[in-house]
Amino acid sequence: MTTTQAPPRVSGDSNGGGGNRGRLPGTGAGEKAIGLLNGGFLLFWGLITTLPLLWAILSAFKTNGEFRVDPLGMPTGVQWDNFSRAWSAANIGQYFLNSVIVVTMSLTLTMLFGAMGAYVLARYDFPGNRFIYYLFVGGLVLPVFLALVPMFFVVRNLGSLPVVGQFLGLNSYLSLALVYVAFSMPFTVFFLTAFFRTLPTSIAEAGIMDGCSHFTLFWKVMLPMARPGMISLALFNFLGHWNQYVLPLVIMQDSDKKVLAQGLGTLAASTGFRADWTALFAGLVIALLPVLIVYIIFQKQVQAGLTAGVLK
Amino acid sequence: MRHGKYPFILAFLLPPVGIYAIYMLSPYIQAIYISMTDWSGFTSSQTFIGFDNYVAMWHDDQLRTALRNNLILVLVVPVLTLLLGLFFASMLNVGGRRRGGAVTGVRGASIYKVVYFFPQVLSVAIIGIVFKYVFAPENAGGILNRVLGAVGLGGLQRLWLAEPNYLIWIVVLVMTWSFVGFYVVLFSAAMQSIPRDIYEAALLDGSSRLTTFRKITVPLVWDTVQVGWVYMAIQAMDGFATVHIMLGINGGVQGAGDVLGIAMYREAFSEADFGYAAAIGVLMLILTMVVSIVFMRGLRRERVELA
């Protein structure tokens, strides 16, 4: 695709003696230096990004003595015991389980309800359609903090309902999951409505001709067609739910019910007194692993999914 | 399509709208009312006190610190992130050796993008903890001080988190660190869609790198910059988790690193002054609105259409 007839560069033209005739601007010695500088900056930021994390991971394998005396050194052996202390004594195992339970519920419900709502809003004409759509989309600009106080009381009061109350109060997995679902609705509905609109109508019409009910049409035809959109959105929501910090802080105040990010925060606050730094970093590695695995497997989709959030 | 349409629509809309209304919309509506009461949360009575909470906010020095810090975050983090993001994105995408006059990305650009982006997928809790130890004193991690000592800059060593004046700037650095990669990827996508021959034409005209960057790259990705800028300002308004983990519920030494989110959480859940907390929440809503509008206006510029 080179459209210019640039002369091939001869190696060693860098001392530039003569022969500048016909040389393109932007080649030669200065160019080489800039290229190096370029690479230097890029590498520098790469190190700034990775080194603190790498240091945290290495610290998870040290003894507390090594950590205190020589925090920059390499671990002399691998202290697997840090991980078992983090998992049981520091309760990270419990927090991990809590996170898995909550995120499994919240992600399933978000995707299911989000797709249902978006599908109806995108493909069916009915009075109030626009109103409900903007009700959802309006939520995109509201800061979470304004809702925290009343949300705490809504959840607490739901807990005193007869029969269902036992599942819906504070410190309940289901409550936290439903809160995540609610706060994910604006973006999920917004994104999926746009996605369902792009799907061809001819297939849906064919389905209707074949006598599909509205439900079958959704489950068997439209939802499978929406898979690419659903996957990037599921990744987006997974990361959002797994990393959520402030919402669980309000809903999960029981120490047994904390989720991972929140539990790590608590652990970090008490680590100084317990003088067990390496268990904290082991906990941090445990928390980091699922996200790292998801990121490595799906990095293209994750980048596309998260940046789409801004561009839409 | 007529057959059974409305029962279907109702069945599909009820769960999402119901959950959204109960857990998200109703709290927002209640918040405005609660902000005008003196409710402590645990009594059933709440007295309507009009705008008293808002007047009290005006005289609250700690809140002023928090507000000032939020303004610093909103102004400095987006500018830093934007500059670094554009800089690295342009190096990755058009900074390569111009072999034979072709403008290319640098080698390994995709690996850089994967690495740079990674902080974006991490929990803020993890980031906060790591940096708490980066800035810690030497006998408790403190890798920044250790590194400074090791390269002979021992004179620059500080008890970083014990200096009130540094706190908010440390938060600025940590937030910028975690945002930059995201914007590198975002801007890279925009730069990829710039036709290569524009660069080649500029190159033939003898345009320098800096001119190319200023006159071609930046104008052509401006739309993306604009959107990213607003999004970033809203993100920077938060800062809650970073401050909560690195500095604690009181905003660090002398409360100097306080931000509005922290102040609100503290008033509600440790001081049990829910009315006042809700008023801080309303202040945050207003600020977010103002910032989004100002930021959207501030960068408006003529659109450049790609042929």
Short mmCIF file of C-alpha atoms in Angstrom, two decimals, chain A residues 6-305:
data_model
loop_
_atom_site.label_atom_id
_atom_site.label_comp_id
_atom_site.label_asym_id
_atom_site.label_seq_id
_atom_site.Cartn_x
_atom_site.Cartn_y
_atom_site.Cartn_z
CA ALA A 6 10.73 6.51 -1.55
CA PRO A 7 14.22 5.23 -2.13
CA PRO A 8 14.99 2.21 0.00
CA ARG A 9 16.99 3.27 2.98
CA VAL A 10 20.56 2.16 2.99
CA SER A 11 21.83 1.03 6.31
CA GLY A 12 24.58 3.32 7.45
CA ASP A 13 23.24 6.46 5.87
CA SER A 14 22.96 7.68 9.38
CA ASN A 15 26.17 9.67 9.32
CA GLY A 16 24.42 11.60 6.66
CA GLY A 17 27.64 12.79 4.88
CA GLY A 18 26.28 13.94 1.57
CA GLY A 19 23.60 12.49 -0.57
CA ASN A 20 20.79 14.26 1.13
CA ARG A 21 19.30 14.75 -2.26
CA GLY A 22 16.02 12.89 -2.55
CA ARG A 23 16.01 11.99 1.10
CA LEU A 24 12.57 12.14 2.57
CA PRO A 25 12.00 14.20 5.64
CA GLY A 26 11.47 11.92 8.55
CA THR A 27 14.20 9.43 7.74
CA GLY A 28 17.78 9.15 8.79
CA ALA A 29 19.68 9.72 11.98
CA GLY A 30 17.24 12.02 13.74
CA GLU A 31 14.52 9.58 12.86
CA LYS A 32 16.42 6.73 14.46
CA ALA A 33 16.93 8.72 17.64
CA ILE A 34 13.27 9.63 17.79
CA GLY A 35 12.39 6.02 17.21
CA LEU A 36 14.52 5.01 20.16
CA LEU A 37 13.05 7.75 22.31
CA ASN A 38 9.59 6.58 21.29
CA GLY A 39 10.35 3.04 22.30
CA GLY A 40 11.87 4.32 25.52
CA PHE A 41 8.72 6.17 26.53
CA LEU A 42 6.49 3.27 25.66
CA LEU A 43 8.65 0.87 27.60
CA PHE A 44 8.77 3.28 30.52
CA TRP A 45 4.99 3.42 30.81
CA GLY A 46 4.84 -0.34 30.39
CA LEU A 47 7.14 -0.68 33.41
CA ILE A 48 5.21 1.89 35.42
CA THR A 49 2.08 -0.15 34.77
CA THR A 50 3.45 -3.60 35.44
CA LEU A 51 6.08 -3.19 38.12
CA PRO A 52 3.80 -2.27 41.05
CA LEU A 53 1.56 -5.23 40.21
CA LEU A 54 4.47 -7.56 39.69
CA TRP A 55 5.89 -6.44 43.02
CA ALA A 56 2.57 -7.19 44.72
CA ILE A 57 2.49 -10.65 43.18
CA LEU A 58 6.09 -11.41 44.18
CA SER A 59 5.36 -10.22 47.71
CA ALA A 60 2.69 -12.89 47.99
CA PHE A 61 5.44 -15.53 47.86
CA LYS A 62 7.79 -14.04 50.47
CA THR A 63 8.06 -14.51 54.19
CA ASN A 64 7.03 -11.57 56.32
CA GLY A 65 10.66 -11.19 57.35
CA GLU A 66 11.78 -10.87 53.73
CA PHE A 67 8.98 -8.44 53.04
CA ARG A 68 10.05 -6.14 55.87
CA VAL A 69 13.79 -6.28 55.39
CA ASP A 70 14.06 -6.40 51.63
CA PRO A 71 10.76 -5.57 49.94
CA LEU A 72 12.44 -5.13 46.57
CA GLY A 73 14.26 -8.45 46.60
CA MET A 74 13.19 -11.72 45.05
CA PRO A 75 11.53 -14.26 47.34
CA THR A 76 14.02 -16.94 48.42
CA GLY A 77 11.44 -19.67 48.47
CA VAL A 78 7.77 -19.99 47.67
CA GLN A 79 5.65 -19.55 50.77
CA TRP A 80 2.44 -21.36 49.83
CA ASP A 81 1.46 -20.96 53.44
CA ASN A 82 0.68 -17.28 52.74
CA PHE A 83 -2.12 -18.41 50.50
CA SER A 84 -3.62 -20.79 53.01
CA ARG A 85 -3.44 -18.11 55.74
CA ALA A 86 -5.13 -15.66 53.40
CA TRP A 87 -7.75 -18.19 52.35
CA SER A 88 -8.78 -19.33 55.83
CA ALA A 89 -7.40 -17.15 58.62
CA ALA A 90 -7.95 -13.89 56.74
CA ASN A 91 -11.30 -15.12 55.44
CA ILE A 92 -10.51 -14.51 51.76
CA GLY A 93 -11.98 -17.92 50.94
CA GLN A 94 -15.33 -16.87 52.37
CA TYR A 95 -15.20 -13.53 50.57
CA PHE A 96 -14.31 -15.25 47.32
CA LEU A 97 -17.27 -17.58 47.67
CA ASN A 98 -19.56 -14.63 48.47
CA SER A 99 -18.36 -12.81 45.36
CA VAL A 100 -18.93 -15.89 43.21
CA ILE A 101 -22.46 -16.36 44.55
CA VAL A 102 -23.45 -12.72 44.18
CA VAL A 103 -21.89 -12.21 40.74
CA THR A 104 -23.37 -15.47 39.39
CA MET A 105 -26.83 -14.32 40.38
CA SER A 106 -26.41 -10.69 39.40
CA LEU A 107 -24.81 -11.40 36.03
CA THR A 108 -27.45 -13.97 35.04
CA LEU A 109 -30.30 -11.70 36.07
CA THR A 110 -28.76 -8.60 34.50
CA MET A 111 -28.28 -10.28 31.15
CA LEU A 112 -31.69 -11.99 31.22
CA PHE A 113 -33.76 -9.01 32.34
CA GLY A 114 -31.66 -6.54 30.38
CA ALA A 115 -32.13 -8.55 27.18
CA MET A 116 -35.86 -8.97 27.82
CA GLY A 117 -36.41 -5.28 28.44
CA ALA A 118 -34.19 -4.14 25.59
CA TYR A 119 -35.80 -6.59 23.16
CA VAL A 120 -39.31 -5.38 23.88
CA LEU A 121 -38.23 -1.74 23.77
CA ALA A 122 -36.37 -2.25 20.49
CA ARG A 123 -38.85 -4.38 18.55
CA TYR A 124 -42.35 -3.66 19.83
CA ASP A 125 -44.38 -0.55 19.43
CA PHE A 126 -46.61 0.29 22.39
CA PRO A 127 -47.66 3.38 24.28
CA GLY A 128 -45.03 4.41 26.81
CA ASN A 129 -42.18 2.70 24.97
CA ARG A 130 -40.10 5.88 24.66
CA PHE A 131 -40.88 6.89 28.23
CA ILE A 132 -39.56 3.62 29.68
CA TYR A 133 -36.52 3.75 27.42
CA TYR A 134 -35.57 7.21 28.61
CA LEU A 135 -36.30 6.22 32.19
CA PHE A 136 -33.58 3.60 31.86
CA VAL A 137 -31.13 5.72 29.88
CA GLY A 138 -31.54 8.68 32.23
CA GLY A 139 -29.99 6.51 34.96
CA LEU A 140 -26.65 6.68 33.11
CA VAL A 141 -25.90 10.17 34.35
CA LEU A 142 -26.87 9.76 38.02
CA PRO A 143 -23.98 9.45 40.47
CA VAL A 144 -24.22 6.32 42.64
CA PHE A 145 -23.56 8.28 45.83
CA LEU A 146 -26.84 10.13 45.80
CA ALA A 147 -28.70 6.82 45.98
CA LEU A 148 -26.63 5.17 48.72
CA VAL A 149 -28.48 6.40 51.80
CA PRO A 150 -32.05 5.73 50.66
CA MET A 151 -30.97 2.46 49.04
CA PHE A 152 -29.72 1.27 52.41
CA PHE A 153 -33.17 1.89 53.90
CA VAL A 154 -35.05 0.42 50.95
CA VAL A 155 -33.10 -2.80 51.38
CA ARG A 156 -33.46 -2.76 55.16
CA ASN A 157 -37.22 -2.21 54.93
CA LEU A 158 -37.68 -4.93 52.32
CA GLY A 159 -36.16 -7.24 54.92
CA SER A 160 -39.18 -6.82 57.16
CA LEU A 161 -41.68 -7.92 54.50
CA PRO A 162 -43.54 -11.12 55.38
CA VAL A 163 -42.22 -14.38 53.84
CA VAL A 164 -39.88 -12.90 51.18
CA GLY A 165 -38.28 -10.53 53.69
CA GLN A 166 -35.79 -13.13 54.90
CA PHE A 167 -34.18 -13.15 51.43
CA LEU A 168 -34.27 -9.43 50.79
CA GLY A 169 -32.88 -7.64 53.83
CA LEU A 170 -29.39 -6.32 54.48
CA ASN A 171 -26.53 -8.83 54.36
CA SER A 172 -28.33 -10.98 51.82
CA TYR A 173 -26.74 -12.25 48.61
CA LEU A 174 -29.97 -11.76 46.72
CA SER A 175 -30.33 -8.14 47.85
CA LEU A 176 -26.85 -7.24 46.72
CA ALA A 177 -27.37 -9.07 43.41
CA LEU A 178 -30.63 -7.20 42.79
CA VAL A 179 -28.94 -3.90 43.58
CA TYR A 180 -26.23 -4.74 41.01
CA VAL A 181 -28.95 -5.64 38.51
CA ALA A 182 -30.72 -2.32 39.05
CA PHE A 183 -27.53 -0.28 38.69
CA SER A 184 -26.53 -2.21 35.55
CA MET A 185 -29.89 -1.74 33.84
CA PRO A 186 -29.30 1.71 32.32
CA PHE A 187 -26.25 0.75 30.32
CA THR A 188 -27.38 -2.81 29.58
CA VAL A 189 -30.76 -1.71 28.23
CA PHE A 190 -29.18 1.16 26.33
CA PHE A 191 -26.57 -1.03 24.68
CA LEU A 192 -28.81 -4.01 23.93
CA THR A 193 -31.68 -1.90 22.59
CA ALA A 194 -29.28 -0.46 20.04
CA PHE A 195 -28.09 -3.98 19.28
CA PHE A 196 -31.53 -5.55 18.85
CA ARG A 197 -32.49 -2.71 16.50
CA THR A 198 -29.70 -3.68 14.14
CA LEU A 199 -30.88 -7.27 13.76
CA PRO A 200 -32.74 -7.96 10.49
CA THR A 201 -36.54 -8.04 10.70
CA SER A 202 -36.97 -10.59 7.92
CA ILE A 203 -35.94 -13.50 10.12
CA ALA A 204 -38.33 -12.44 12.85
CA GLU A 205 -41.13 -12.19 10.31
CA ALA A 206 -40.34 -15.64 8.97
CA GLY A 207 -40.55 -16.94 12.51
CA ILE A 208 -43.97 -15.40 12.96
CA MET A 209 -45.15 -16.96 9.68
CA ASP A 210 -44.04 -20.32 10.96
CA GLY A 211 -46.26 -19.81 13.97
CA CYS A 212 -43.61 -18.99 16.57
CA SER A 213 -45.04 -17.42 19.71
CA HIS A 214 -43.44 -14.19 20.92
CA PHE A 215 -41.60 -16.16 23.60
CA THR A 216 -40.21 -18.76 21.19
CA LEU A 217 -39.18 -16.04 18.80
CA PHE A 218 -37.18 -14.34 21.55
CA TRP A 219 -35.55 -17.46 22.95
CA LYS A 220 -34.91 -19.43 19.78
CA VAL A 221 -34.28 -16.72 17.21
CA MET A 222 -33.50 -13.27 18.52
CA LEU A 223 -31.41 -14.10 21.57
CA PRO A 224 -29.02 -16.40 19.66
CA MET A 225 -28.63 -13.71 17.00
CA ALA A 226 -27.73 -11.16 19.65
CA ARG A 227 -24.87 -13.29 20.96
CA PRO A 228 -21.94 -11.00 20.02
CA GLY A 229 -23.53 -8.03 21.77
CA MET A 230 -24.47 -10.18 24.74
CA ILE A 231 -20.90 -11.44 25.15
CA SER A 232 -19.21 -8.04 25.22
CA LEU A 233 -21.86 -6.75 27.57
CA ALA A 234 -21.58 -9.78 29.84
CA LEU A 235 -17.83 -9.19 30.11
CA PHE A 236 -18.43 -5.54 30.86
CA ASN A 237 -20.95 -6.38 33.56
CA PHE A 238 -18.85 -9.21 34.99
CA LEU A 239 -15.91 -6.87 35.58
CA GLY A 240 -18.20 -4.17 36.96
CA HIS A 241 -19.91 -6.54 39.40
CA TRP A 242 -16.80 -8.42 40.45
CA ASN A 243 -14.90 -5.21 41.17
CA GLN A 244 -17.76 -3.28 42.76
CA TYR A 245 -16.69 -1.65 46.00
CA VAL A 246 -19.10 0.94 47.35
CA LEU A 247 -22.43 -0.88 46.92
CA PRO A 248 -21.43 -3.95 48.96
CA LEU A 249 -19.93 -1.64 51.57
CA VAL A 250 -23.45 -0.38 52.23
CA ILE A 251 -25.43 -3.63 51.87
CA MET A 252 -23.03 -6.26 53.28
CA GLN A 253 -22.04 -5.11 56.74
CA ASP A 254 -21.82 -8.57 58.30
CA SER A 255 -18.20 -9.71 58.24
CA ASP A 256 -19.23 -13.15 56.91
CA LYS A 257 -21.06 -11.68 53.96
CA LYS A 258 -18.42 -9.35 52.57
CA VAL A 259 -17.47 -9.67 48.92
CA LEU A 260 -13.90 -9.94 47.74
CA ALA A 261 -12.99 -6.32 46.96
CA GLN A 262 -14.59 -5.13 50.16
CA GLY A 263 -13.03 -7.92 52.24
CA LEU A 264 -9.59 -7.13 50.83
CA GLY A 265 -10.08 -3.52 51.87
CA THR A 266 -10.91 -4.61 55.41
CA LEU A 267 -7.95 -6.95 55.46
CA ALA A 268 -5.65 -4.17 54.23
CA ALA A 269 -6.85 -1.91 57.03
CA SER A 270 -5.98 -4.47 59.72
CA THR A 271 -2.80 -5.85 58.15
CA GLY A 272 -0.52 -3.34 59.87
CA PHE A 273 -1.64 -4.51 63.30
CA ARG A 274 -1.49 -8.19 62.44
CA ALA A 275 1.96 -7.77 60.89
CA ASP A 276 1.01 -10.29 58.20
CA TRP A 277 1.66 -8.47 54.95
CA THR A 278 2.35 -11.47 52.80
CA ALA A 279 -1.08 -12.96 53.54
CA LEU A 280 -2.62 -9.70 52.33
CA PHE A 281 -0.71 -9.91 49.07
CA ALA A 282 -1.61 -13.57 48.71
CA GLY A 283 -5.25 -12.53 49.11
CA LEU A 284 -4.70 -9.86 46.51
CA VAL A 285 -3.36 -12.44 44.07
CA ILE A 286 -6.37 -14.66 44.73
CA ALA A 287 -8.65 -11.72 43.95
CA LEU A 288 -6.68 -10.81 40.87
CA LEU A 289 -6.61 -14.26 39.28
CA PRO A 290 -10.19 -14.56 37.96
CA VAL A 291 -9.99 -11.13 36.39
CA LEU A 292 -6.57 -11.84 34.92
CA ILE A 293 -7.81 -15.12 33.40
CA VAL A 294 -10.91 -13.49 31.91
CA TYR A 295 -8.76 -10.67 30.58
CA ILE A 296 -6.18 -12.93 28.99
CA ILE A 297 -8.78 -15.13 27.31
CA PHE A 298 -11.06 -12.33 26.16
CA GLN A 299 -8.72 -9.35 25.96
CA LYS A 300 -9.92 -8.22 22.53
CA GLN A 301 -13.59 -8.40 23.55
CA VAL A 302 -12.90 -6.81 26.93
CA GLN A 303 -11.16 -3.85 25.33
CA ALA A 304 -13.90 -3.53 22.74
CA GLY A 305 -16.67 -3.96 25.29
#
